[in-house]
Coordinates of C-alpha atoms in Angstrom, one line a residue:
X6 CA 89.5 169.0 138.9
X7 CA 90.4 166.1 141.0
X8 CA 92.2 163.1 139.4
X9 CA 90.1 160.2 138.3
X10 CA 90.2 157.2 140.6
X11 CA 90.0 153.6 139.7
X12 CA 89.8 150.2 141.5
X13 CA 93.1 148.4 141.1
X14 CA 93.8 144.7 141.9
X15 CA 96.9 142.6 142.4
X16 CA 97.4 139.5 140.5
X17 CA 99.3 137.8 143.5
X18 CA 97.6 136.4 146.7
X19 CA 97.2 138.7 149.6
X20 CA 98.4 136.7 152.9
X21 CA 96.1 138.8 154.9
X22 CA 93.3 137.6 152.9
X23 CA 93.7 134.0 154.0
X24 CA 91.3 133.3 156.9
X25 CA 92.1 131.1 159.7
X26 CA 90.5 127.6 159.2
X27 CA 88.5 127.9 162.4
X28 CA 87.4 131.5 162.0
X29 CA 83.7 132.3 162.1
X30 CA 82.1 133.2 158.8
X31 CA 79.6 136.1 158.6
X32 CA 77.4 133.8 156.4
X33 CA 76.4 131.0 158.9
X34 CA 76.0 128.4 156.2
X35 CA 79.8 128.4 155.7
X36 CA 80.4 127.8 159.4
X37 CA 80.5 124.1 158.5
X38 CA 83.4 121.6 157.9
X39 CA 83.5 120.1 154.5
X40 CA 84.8 116.7 155.2
X41 CA 87.8 118.0 156.9
X42 CA 89.2 119.4 153.6
X43 CA 91.6 122.3 153.7
X44 CA 92.9 124.4 150.9
X45 CA 96.6 124.0 149.7
X46 CA 98.1 127.5 149.6
X47 CA 99.5 127.1 146.1
X48 CA 98.5 127.7 142.6
X49 CA 96.6 125.3 140.2
X50 CA 98.9 122.6 138.9
X51 CA 101.6 123.2 141.3
X52 CA 104.4 120.8 140.2
X53 CA 105.7 118.3 142.8
X54 CA 109.5 117.4 142.5
X55 CA 110.0 113.6 142.0
X56 CA 112.7 111.3 141.2
X57 CA 112.8 108.9 138.3
X58 CA 115.1 105.8 138.1
X59 CA 115.6 103.9 134.8
X60 CA 117.3 100.6 134.8
X61 CA 119.6 100.2 131.8
X62 CA 121.6 102.6 129.7
X63 CA 121.0 101.0 126.5
X64 CA 118.7 102.7 123.9
X65 CA 115.7 103.1 126.3
X66 CA 118.0 104.9 128.8
X67 CA 119.4 107.3 126.3
X68 CA 116.1 108.1 125.0
X69 CA 114.7 108.9 128.5
X70 CA 117.8 110.9 129.5
X71 CA 117.7 113.0 126.2
X72 CA 113.9 113.7 126.3
X73 CA 113.6 114.2 130.2
X74 CA 116.3 117.0 130.0
X75 CA 114.2 118.9 127.5
X76 CA 110.6 118.1 128.5
X77 CA 110.4 117.3 132.1
X78 CA 110.7 119.7 135.0
X79 CA 111.4 119.2 138.7
X80 CA 112.3 115.7 137.9
X81 CA 115.7 114.1 139.2
X82 CA 116.9 111.3 136.9
X83 CA 119.1 108.5 137.8
X84 CA 120.1 105.7 135.4
X85 CA 121.7 102.5 136.7
X86 CA 123.7 100.3 134.4
X87 CA 125.2 97.0 135.3
X88 CA 127.9 97.2 132.5
X89 CA 130.9 99.5 132.4
X90 CA 129.5 101.5 129.4
X91 CA 126.3 102.4 127.7
X92 CA 124.9 100.4 124.6
X93 CA 123.1 97.5 126.2
X94 CA 122.7 94.6 123.7
X95 CA 125.1 96.2 121.1
X96 CA 127.8 96.5 123.7
X97 CA 127.4 92.8 124.8
X98 CA 126.8 91.0 121.6
X99 CA 130.0 91.0 119.4
X100 CA 129.9 87.7 117.8
X101 CA 131.1 87.2 114.2
X102 CA 128.6 88.6 111.8
X103 CA 126.3 90.3 114.5
X104 CA 124.3 92.7 112.5
X105 CA 121.0 94.3 112.9
X106 CA 118.3 93.4 110.4
X107 CA 116.6 96.7 110.5
X108 CA 118.2 99.2 108.0
X109 CA 120.6 101.5 109.6
X110 CA 118.7 104.7 108.7
X111 CA 115.7 103.4 110.4
X112 CA 117.6 102.0 113.5
X113 CA 118.4 105.4 114.8
X114 CA 116.7 108.1 117.0
X115 CA 114.4 110.3 115.2
X116 CA 116.2 113.3 117.0
X117 CA 119.7 112.1 116.2
X118 CA 120.0 110.9 112.6
X119 CA 123.2 109.6 111.4
X120 CA 123.9 110.4 107.6
X121 CA 127.3 108.4 107.8
X122 CA 126.2 104.8 108.3
X123 CA 128.6 102.8 106.4
X124 CA 126.1 100.1 105.2
X125 CA 122.5 99.5 104.7
X126 CA 122.4 97.0 107.7
X127 CA 125.0 97.8 110.3
X128 CA 127.1 95.7 112.5
X129 CA 127.0 95.7 116.3
X130 CA 130.2 97.7 116.7
X131 CA 129.0 100.5 114.6
X132 CA 125.7 100.6 116.2
X133 CA 127.4 100.7 119.6
X134 CA 129.5 103.6 118.3
X135 CA 126.4 105.4 117.2
X136 CA 124.8 105.1 120.8
X137 CA 128.2 106.3 122.3
X138 CA 128.3 109.3 120.1
X139 CA 124.7 110.1 121.1
X140 CA 125.7 109.9 124.8
X141 CA 128.6 112.0 124.2
X142 CA 127.2 114.6 122.1
X143 CA 124.4 115.4 124.5
X144 CA 126.3 114.6 127.7
X145 CA 123.9 111.9 128.8
X146 CA 126.4 109.8 130.8
X147 CA 126.2 112.3 133.6
X148 CA 122.8 110.6 134.6
X149 CA 124.3 107.2 134.6
X150 CA 126.0 105.1 137.3
X151 CA 127.8 102.4 135.7
X152 CA 128.8 98.9 137.1
X153 CA 125.7 99.0 139.4
X154 CA 122.9 96.5 139.2
X155 CA 119.5 96.7 140.8
X156 CA 118.8 93.5 142.8
X157 CA 115.3 94.3 144.1
X158 CA 112.6 96.9 143.9
X159 CA 109.8 97.0 146.5
X160 CA 106.8 99.3 146.4
X161 CA 106.4 101.4 149.5
X162 CA 102.5 102.1 149.6
X163 CA 102.7 104.8 152.4
X164 CA 105.5 106.7 151.1
X165 CA 104.4 106.2 147.4
X166 CA 108.0 105.3 146.1
X167 CA 109.8 102.3 145.0
X168 CA 112.7 101.3 147.4
X169 CA 115.6 99.9 145.4
X170 CA 118.3 97.6 146.6
X171 CA 121.5 97.8 144.4
X172 CA 124.9 96.3 144.2
X173 CA 128.1 97.8 142.7
X174 CA 130.7 95.7 140.9
X175 CA 132.8 95.6 144.1
X176 CA 130.1 94.2 146.1
X177 CA 129.0 97.3 147.9
X178 CA 125.3 97.4 148.5
X179 CA 123.1 100.5 148.8
X180 CA 119.5 101.8 148.6
X181 CA 117.7 104.4 146.6
X182 CA 114.0 105.5 146.3
X183 CA 112.0 106.8 143.3
X184 CA 108.6 107.9 142.6
X185 CA 108.8 106.5 139.0
X186 CA 110.6 103.3 138.1
X187 CA 111.5 102.3 134.5
X188 CA 112.7 98.8 133.4
X189 CA 114.7 99.7 130.4
X190 CA 117.0 96.7 130.5
X191 CA 115.8 95.2 127.2
X192 CA 113.8 92.1 126.1
X193 CA 116.9 90.3 124.6
X194 CA 119.2 91.0 127.4
X195 CA 119.4 88.0 129.9
X196 CA 121.2 85.4 127.9
X197 CA 121.2 81.8 128.9
X198 CA 122.7 78.5 128.2
X199 CA 120.3 75.6 126.9
X200 CA 119.0 73.3 129.6
X201 CA 121.1 70.2 128.3
X202 CA 122.4 67.6 130.8
X203 CA 126.2 67.1 131.3
X204 CA 127.4 70.6 130.2
X205 CA 129.6 70.7 133.1
X206 CA 131.5 67.5 131.7
X207 CA 132.4 69.0 128.5
X208 CA 136.3 69.6 128.4
X209 CA 136.4 71.5 125.3
X210 CA 135.7 75.3 124.7
X211 CA 132.0 76.4 125.5
X212 CA 130.7 79.8 124.7
X213 CA 127.5 81.7 124.2
X214 CA 126.8 84.0 121.3
X215 CA 126.2 86.8 123.8
X216 CA 129.4 86.2 125.6
X217 CA 131.6 85.7 122.6
X218 CA 135.3 85.1 123.3
X219 CA 137.1 87.0 120.7
X220 CA 140.5 85.9 121.7
X221 CA 139.8 82.2 121.0
X222 CA 141.0 81.0 117.5
X223 CA 138.6 78.7 115.7
X224 CA 140.8 78.1 112.9
X225 CA 140.9 74.5 111.9
X226 CA 138.7 73.3 114.9
X227 CA 135.6 71.1 114.9
X228 CA 132.8 73.4 116.0
X229 CA 129.3 72.4 116.9
X230 CA 126.7 75.3 116.9
X231 CA 123.5 74.8 118.9
X232 CA 120.5 76.8 117.8
X233 CA 119.1 77.9 114.5
X234 CA 117.8 81.5 115.1
X235 CA 119.0 84.9 114.2
X236 CA 122.4 84.6 116.0
X237 CA 123.2 81.2 114.5
X238 CA 122.3 82.4 111.1
X239 CA 124.8 85.1 111.3
X240 CA 127.6 83.1 113.0
X241 CA 127.6 80.1 110.7
X242 CA 128.6 81.8 107.4
X243 CA 131.2 83.8 109.2
X244 CA 133.1 80.9 110.8
X245 CA 132.4 78.1 108.2
X246 CA 135.4 79.1 105.9
X247 CA 137.9 79.1 108.8
X248 CA 136.9 76.1 110.8
X249 CA 138.0 72.5 110.2
X250 CA 134.5 71.0 110.4
X251 CA 131.2 72.6 111.4
X252 CA 128.2 70.8 112.8
X253 CA 125.1 72.9 113.0
X254 CA 122.2 71.4 115.2
X255 CA 119.1 72.7 113.5
X256 CA 116.2 70.9 115.2
X257 CA 113.6 73.4 114.0
X258 CA 113.5 75.1 110.4
X259 CA 113.4 78.9 110.1
X260 CA 112.4 81.1 107.2
X261 CA 115.7 82.7 106.0
X262 CA 114.6 85.9 104.3
X263 CA 115.9 89.2 103.1
X264 CA 116.1 91.8 105.8
X265 CA 113.5 94.5 106.6
X266 CA 113.3 97.2 103.9
X267 CA 114.7 94.9 101.3
X268 CA 113.2 97.0 98.7
X269 CA 115.9 99.6 99.3
X270 CA 118.7 96.9 99.9
X271 CA 121.1 95.5 97.5
X272 CA 120.3 92.8 94.9
X273 CA 118.2 90.1 96.4
X274 CA 117.8 92.1 99.6
X275 CA 121.5 91.9 100.5
X276 CA 123.5 94.3 102.6
X277 CA 125.8 96.9 100.7
X278 CA 128.1 99.7 101.7
X279 CA 127.0 103.3 100.9
X280 CA 129.1 104.9 98.1
X281 CA 131.0 108.1 98.7
X282 CA 128.5 110.0 96.5
X283 CA 125.6 108.7 98.6
X284 CA 127.3 109.7 101.8
X285 CA 128.0 113.1 100.4
X286 CA 124.3 113.6 99.5
X287 CA 123.1 112.5 102.8
X288 CA 125.5 115.1 104.5
X289 CA 124.9 117.9 102.1
X290 CA 121.3 117.6 101.1
X291 CA 119.0 117.5 104.2
X292 CA 115.8 117.3 102.2
X293 CA 117.1 114.3 100.2
X294 CA 118.3 112.6 103.2
X295 CA 115.0 113.2 105.1
X296 CA 113.2 111.8 102.0
X297 CA 115.2 108.7 102.1
X298 CA 114.7 108.1 105.7
X299 CA 111.0 108.7 105.4
X300 CA 110.6 106.3 102.4
X301 CA 112.6 103.7 104.2
X302 CA 110.8 103.9 107.3
X303 CA 107.4 103.9 105.3
X304 CA 108.3 100.6 103.8
X305 CA 108.6 99.1 107.3
X306 CA 105.1 100.0 107.9
X307 CA 103.7 98.0 105.0
X308 CA 104.0 94.4 106.3
X309 CA 100.9 93.9 108.4
X310 CA 98.7 92.5 105.7
X311 CA 101.4 89.8 104.9
X312 CA 101.2 88.9 108.6
X313 CA 97.6 87.6 108.2
X314 CA 97.7 83.8 108.0
X315 CA 95.1 83.5 105.1
X316 CA 96.2 86.6 103.1
X317 CA 97.4 86.5 99.6
X318 CA 100.4 88.5 100.6
X319 CA 101.3 85.6 103.0
X320 CA 100.9 82.9 100.5
X321 CA 102.8 84.8 97.7
X322 CA 105.6 85.7 100.1
X323 CA 106.0 82.1 101.4
X324 CA 106.2 80.8 97.9
X325 CA 108.9 83.4 97.0
X326 CA 110.9 82.8 100.1
X327 CA 110.6 78.9 99.8
X328 CA 112.0 79.1 96.2
X329 CA 114.8 81.4 97.2
X330 CA 115.8 79.1 100.1
X331 CA 115.6 76.1 97.8
X332 CA 117.8 77.7 95.4
X333 CA 120.4 78.7 98.0
X334 CA 120.5 75.2 99.3
X335 CA 121.3 73.9 95.8
X336 CA 117.9 72.2 95.7
X337 CA 119.4 69.5 98.0
X338 CA 116.4 67.3 98.7
X339 CA 117.5 66.4 102.3
X340 CA 118.3 70.0 103.3
X341 CA 115.2 71.5 101.7
X342 CA 112.9 69.1 103.3
X343 CA 114.4 69.7 106.7
X344 CA 115.1 73.4 106.6
X345 CA 112.3 75.0 104.6
X346 CA 109.4 75.5 107.1
X347 CA 105.8 74.4 106.4
X348 CA 104.5 76.9 109.0
X349 CA 103.5 80.5 108.4
X350 CA 105.9 83.0 107.4
X351 CA 106.6 85.2 110.4
X352 CA 105.5 82.6 113.0
X353 CA 109.1 82.7 114.1
X354 CA 111.0 85.9 113.5
X355 CA 112.0 86.0 109.8
X356 CA 115.7 85.7 109.8
X357 CA 117.8 87.5 107.2
X358 CA 120.8 85.4 106.5
X359 CA 123.2 86.5 103.6
X360 CA 125.3 83.5 102.8
X361 CA 123.8 81.2 105.5
X362 CA 122.0 78.7 103.5
X363 CA 124.8 78.4 100.9
X364 CA 127.3 77.7 103.8
X365 CA 125.2 74.7 104.9
X366 CA 126.0 73.1 101.6
X367 CA 129.9 73.3 102.0
X368 CA 132.0 70.1 102.2
X369 CA 133.2 71.0 105.8
X370 CA 129.5 71.4 107.1
X371 CA 127.4 68.5 108.4
X372 CA 123.9 69.5 109.3
X373 CA 122.2 67.7 112.2
X374 CA 118.4 68.1 112.3
X375 CA 117.9 66.5 115.6
X376 CA 118.4 68.0 119.1
X377 CA 121.3 67.7 121.3
X378 CA 120.3 65.4 124.1
X379 CA 123.4 65.7 126.4
X380 CA 127.0 66.7 126.7
X381 CA 130.0 64.5 127.0
X382 CA 133.6 65.1 127.8
X383 CA 134.4 65.1 124.3
X384 CA 131.4 66.6 122.6
X385 CA 127.7 66.2 122.4
X386 CA 125.1 63.4 121.8
X387 CA 122.2 64.0 119.6
X388 CA 118.7 62.6 120.2
X389 CA 119.4 59.6 118.1
X390 CA 122.2 58.5 120.3
X391 CA 125.1 59.5 118.0
X392 CA 128.1 61.2 119.7
X393 CA 129.8 64.1 117.9
X394 CA 133.3 64.8 119.1
X395 CA 134.1 68.5 118.8
X396 CA 136.6 71.1 120.1
X397 CA 134.1 73.8 120.5
X398 CA 130.4 74.2 121.3
X399 CA 128.8 77.6 120.5
X400 CA 125.4 78.0 122.1
X401 CA 123.3 80.5 120.0
X402 CA 120.3 79.7 122.1
X403 CA 118.8 83.1 122.9
X404 CA 117.7 84.7 126.0
X405 CA 115.2 84.8 128.7
X406 CA 112.0 86.2 127.1
X407 CA 109.6 86.2 129.9
X408 CA 109.4 89.9 129.9
X409 CA 110.2 89.9 133.6
X410 CA 112.9 92.4 134.7
X411 CA 116.2 90.6 135.7
X412 CA 115.8 92.0 139.2
X413 CA 113.1 91.2 141.7
X414 CA 110.0 93.4 141.7
X415 CA 107.5 93.3 144.6
X416 CA 104.5 95.5 144.0
X417 CA 101.2 96.3 145.8
X418 CA 100.2 93.7 148.4
X419 CA 103.6 92.0 148.2
X420 CA 103.0 90.7 144.8
X421 CA 106.0 89.3 142.8
X422 CA 106.0 90.4 139.1
X423 CA 107.9 87.3 138.2
X424 CA 105.1 85.2 139.8
X425 CA 102.3 87.3 138.4
X426 CA 103.8 87.1 134.9
X427 CA 104.7 83.5 135.1
X428 CA 104.3 81.7 131.8
X429 CA 101.6 84.1 130.8
X430 CA 102.6 87.7 131.2
X431 CA 99.8 90.3 131.0
X432 CA 100.4 94.0 130.7
X433 CA 98.4 97.2 129.8
X434 CA 99.3 98.1 126.3
X435 CA 102.8 96.6 126.8
X436 CA 103.8 99.5 129.1
X437 CA 102.3 99.0 132.6
X438 CA 101.2 96.2 134.9
X439 CA 98.2 95.9 137.3
X440 CA 99.3 96.1 141.0
X441 CA 102.7 97.5 140.1
X442 CA 102.2 101.3 140.5
X443 CA 104.3 103.8 138.7
X444 CA 106.3 101.0 137.1
X445 CA 106.9 101.4 133.3
X446 CA 108.0 98.4 131.1
X447 CA 109.8 99.4 128.0
X448 CA 109.0 97.1 126.3
X449 CA 106.5 94.9 128.1
X450 CA 104.9 91.8 126.8
X451 CA 102.8 92.1 123.6
X452 CA 104.6 95.2 122.3
X453 CA 105.5 95.8 118.7
X454 CA 108.9 93.9 118.8
X455 CA 108.5 92.3 115.4
X456 CA 107.2 95.4 113.5
X457 CA 110.4 97.1 112.5
X458 CA 112.8 99.5 114.4
X459 CA 112.2 99.7 118.1
X460 CA 113.8 103.2 118.4
X461 CA 110.6 105.2 116.9
X462 CA 108.5 103.0 119.2
X463 CA 110.6 104.2 122.3
X464 CA 109.5 107.8 121.3
X465 CA 106.0 106.9 121.8
X466 CA 106.6 105.0 125.1
X467 CA 108.5 107.9 126.5
X468 CA 105.8 110.4 125.4
X469 CA 103.1 108.3 127.0
X470 CA 105.2 107.9 130.2
X471 CA 105.9 111.7 130.3
X472 CA 102.2 112.5 130.0
X473 CA 101.5 110.3 133.1
X474 CA 104.4 111.9 135.0
X475 CA 103.2 115.3 134.3
X476 CA 99.8 114.4 135.6
X477 CA 101.2 112.7 138.7
X478 CA 103.5 116.0 139.5
X479 CA 100.6 118.5 138.9
X480 CA 97.5 116.8 140.2
X481 CA 98.4 115.8 143.7
X482 CA 98.7 112.0 142.6
X483 CA 100.6 109.4 144.6
X484 CA 100.5 106.6 142.1
X485 CA 98.6 105.0 139.2
X486 CA 98.2 101.4 138.0
X487 CA 96.0 99.9 135.3
X488 CA 92.7 98.4 136.4
X489 CA 92.9 94.5 136.5
X490 CA 89.7 94.5 134.3
X491 CA 91.4 96.7 131.6
X492 CA 94.4 94.3 131.6
X493 CA 92.2 91.3 131.1
X494 CA 90.0 92.9 128.4
X495 CA 93.2 94.0 126.5
X496 CA 94.4 90.4 126.9
X497 CA 91.2 89.1 125.4
X498 CA 91.4 91.6 122.4
X499 CA 95.0 90.7 121.8
X500 CA 94.6 86.9 121.6
X501 CA 91.2 87.1 119.7
X502 CA 92.8 89.2 116.9
X503 CA 95.9 87.0 117.1
X504 CA 94.0 84.0 115.9
X505 CA 94.2 85.4 112.3
X506 CA 97.8 86.5 112.4
X507 CA 100.9 84.4 111.5
X508 CA 102.6 84.9 114.8
X509 CA 100.0 82.5 116.4
X510 CA 100.7 79.6 114.1
X511 CA 102.2 76.4 115.4
X512 CA 106.0 76.7 115.5
X513 CA 108.7 77.0 118.2
X514 CA 109.3 80.7 118.6
X515 CA 110.6 83.1 121.2
X516 CA 107.4 85.0 120.5
X517 CA 105.7 82.2 122.6
X518 CA 108.5 81.9 125.1
X519 CA 110.2 79.3 123.0
X520 CA 107.1 76.9 122.8
X521 CA 105.6 75.5 119.7
X522 CA 102.1 76.2 120.7
X523 CA 100.5 78.4 123.3
X524 CA 99.9 82.2 123.6
X525 CA 102.0 84.8 121.8
X526 CA 103.4 86.8 124.5
X527 CA 105.9 89.0 122.6
X528 CA 104.0 90.7 119.8
X529 CA 101.5 93.5 119.3
X530 CA 98.3 92.4 117.7
X531 CA 98.1 95.1 115.1
X532 CA 100.2 97.2 112.7
X533 CA 103.0 99.4 113.8
X534 CA 100.8 102.5 113.0
X535 CA 98.1 101.0 115.0
X536 CA 100.3 100.9 118.0
X537 CA 101.5 104.5 117.6
X538 CA 97.9 105.9 117.3
X539 CA 96.9 103.8 120.4
X540 CA 99.7 105.5 122.4
X541 CA 99.0 109.0 121.4
X542 CA 96.9 109.7 124.4
X543 CA 96.5 108.2 127.9
X544 CA 93.2 106.4 128.5
X545 CA 92.9 107.8 132.1
X546 CA 89.7 105.8 132.7
X547 CA 91.8 102.5 132.4
X548 CA 93.8 103.5 135.4
X549 CA 93.2 103.4 139.1
X550 CA 94.5 106.7 140.6
X551 CA 95.6 107.2 144.1
X552 CA 95.7 110.8 145.5
X553 CA 97.8 112.1 148.3
X554 CA 94.6 113.5 150.0
X555 CA 91.0 112.2 150.2
X556 CA 89.8 115.1 147.9
X557 CA 91.0 114.6 144.4
X558 CA 90.7 118.3 143.8
X559 CA 93.3 119.2 146.2
X560 CA 95.5 120.3 143.3
X561 CA 93.1 123.2 142.3
X562 CA 95.1 125.1 145.2
X563 CA 94.1 128.5 146.2
X564 CA 92.2 129.7 143.2
X565 CA 95.1 131.2 141.5
X566 CA 97.1 130.0 138.3
X567 CA 100.7 129.8 137.5
X568 CA 100.2 132.2 134.8
X569 CA 98.7 134.9 137.2
X570 CA 101.8 134.6 139.6
X571 CA 104.3 134.9 136.7
X572 CA 105.3 138.4 136.0
X573 CA 105.8 137.5 132.5
X574 CA 102.6 135.6 132.1
X575 CA 100.0 136.3 129.5
X576 CA 96.7 137.1 131.0
X577 CA 94.9 136.7 127.7
X578 CA 96.7 133.5 126.5
X579 CA 93.2 131.9 125.7
X580 CA 93.0 134.3 122.8
X581 CA 95.7 132.3 121.2
X582 CA 94.4 128.9 122.0
X583 CA 94.2 126.8 118.7
X584 CA 90.6 126.0 119.2
X585 CA 89.8 129.8 119.0
X586 CA 91.4 130.0 115.7
X587 CA 89.4 127.2 114.0

C-alpha cells in the first residue's frame, strides 16, 4: 500500500511567488494599476526603528528611560541634561527649608517605592538622593548626556524628524535628529528675578531661592525677602532665628495650610520623622507598606469637591484654615487683616507653612504688605516711597510659567511654539500641541499640576506617549499632531468647567501666569482620577495623521503576520484572547 500523501504549506513567504509589478496577469481585470500602489514586502505591523530625544533628566527623563527600556522596541533613547547631574528641580533648589508639600510615600515612582523615607514630607536633598538611587539602581544615566543644553528644535517636514541644535558646557555646538521629541524640562524650572527697576544698583548680597548661595552667612544680617509663595513660606521661618532683622514683602495674601495628605501627617498636619518601628514595618511587611501607600494616595484624590467655589467643603475648609491662620498670627489685627485671604481656598496654590505665620510675629520681623518699587544701592524702596536699608535681598519670586520650553521650538509651517502659546497656551490634554508634530509636553498647560503628586501622572503620560510611538512605528506613520478644532474644543471645555472651580477665582497666582484675573493656564479642570481615565486610551480621531505613503494601508504588508514568521509563534493565539474567555 502506498503511503498517504497530504498537501503541505510553508508558513514563510516564497520569494519565487512574488510577481514582478509589471507582469501580465491571467485575469485581465488585474492588469490595471491601483493608483501606483506597491506592496511592501514585509509582514503586518513591521516595526520601524526610530530615535527619541527627551530634554531633561529630572523625574520625567528617569521615568521615560526606565519604561522605554522595558516597553519599547527598536527605539534609540537619548536624554540631554543641561546640569551636571540628574534630579532637575531637586538638584537646583537647596534653599533653607526646601521641602516637598506632597507626602514622601506618594512622591515616588510607582515602580520604585522607598520604604526608608525619613519623614512624612521630605526635603529637597533627600528627594534628590532618591532620584539618584533610581538612576544608579537601574543604570539609567547611560542614556543621559550631561552639561548639554538644547538651544533649538526645528521640525523637518520631508524627513519627518526634529533637527536639534545643542551646546555643551564648553561652548561646543552640534546637531541631532529624532522622530519623537519630549520636553521633560519641568514647569518650575526656568527661575527668574522680578522685573524691578534698579536691581543692578544694589551693592549688597542678592540671591534667588532657586540659586541659593549656601556659603553666604546670614547670621546677624538685615534681610529682605521678596515674594510670599511656597519658597518664601519655607525660607522665612528657617532664617528668622539667625538674622538680625527680617523684612518680608508680602503684597498678596496666601492660604497657609497643612500639607497634602494632612490626615496622615503629624498633629495639625505638621511634618514628622518616621520612628524605627515604622521603618521596620515598611521594610519587613510589604502588604502593610502597600496599604499605607494606597491609603495615602487615595487621600490625595479626595480634594476635588473642595475645589468647587460654591461647595460646602470649600466654605468649611476656608473657615477652618482662616481660624488656624489667625491663631498662628496671635490674632494680631494688622497681620490677620492683611495676610488672611478673602479669595477662594485653592485660587493660589495652598501653601503648607510649618512655623511660617508664627515667625512673622517675632520681634525681629517687620512685615511690609506693599510691593517693592525699586532697588537702591543700600536696599529697596516700597511703593509708599519708604526705603528699607538691607544687607541681603532674597528673591523668592518663582519661575517662568508660560509652559513654553526653555529652548526655541519651530514647528510645521515655521510656527514658533513660544509665539503660538504667548499669554494663552493651548494644548491637547496637556500633552501635545497643534502644528508641532511628534512633540510631547510633560507637562503642558492645563495639566493636573495642583492635584497631588505628579509622579503617578507621569506614568499615564508615558503610557499615552508609548501608545502613539507604537502606532507610529508599526503603521507606516510619519507624524501626528492634534487637530486644531480639537484643541479649541478642549480649551472651551476646560474654561467653561473652570468657571465653577476655585482656581478661576480672582487672585494673583502662577496658575494664571502670575495675573490676578484671566485664564487659568496651569490646571486640569477635573479631578485627578478624571485625568487618569481620560489618558487611558488615545482618541485617534482627534489627531491628523501623516503617513509615509499615499496609501494608509501600506503597513498591511505582504499578507503575512509577525506570528507566522516566528518559529516560536503560536498559530492559534486567538483561542487565548480575553474576549473568547468572557
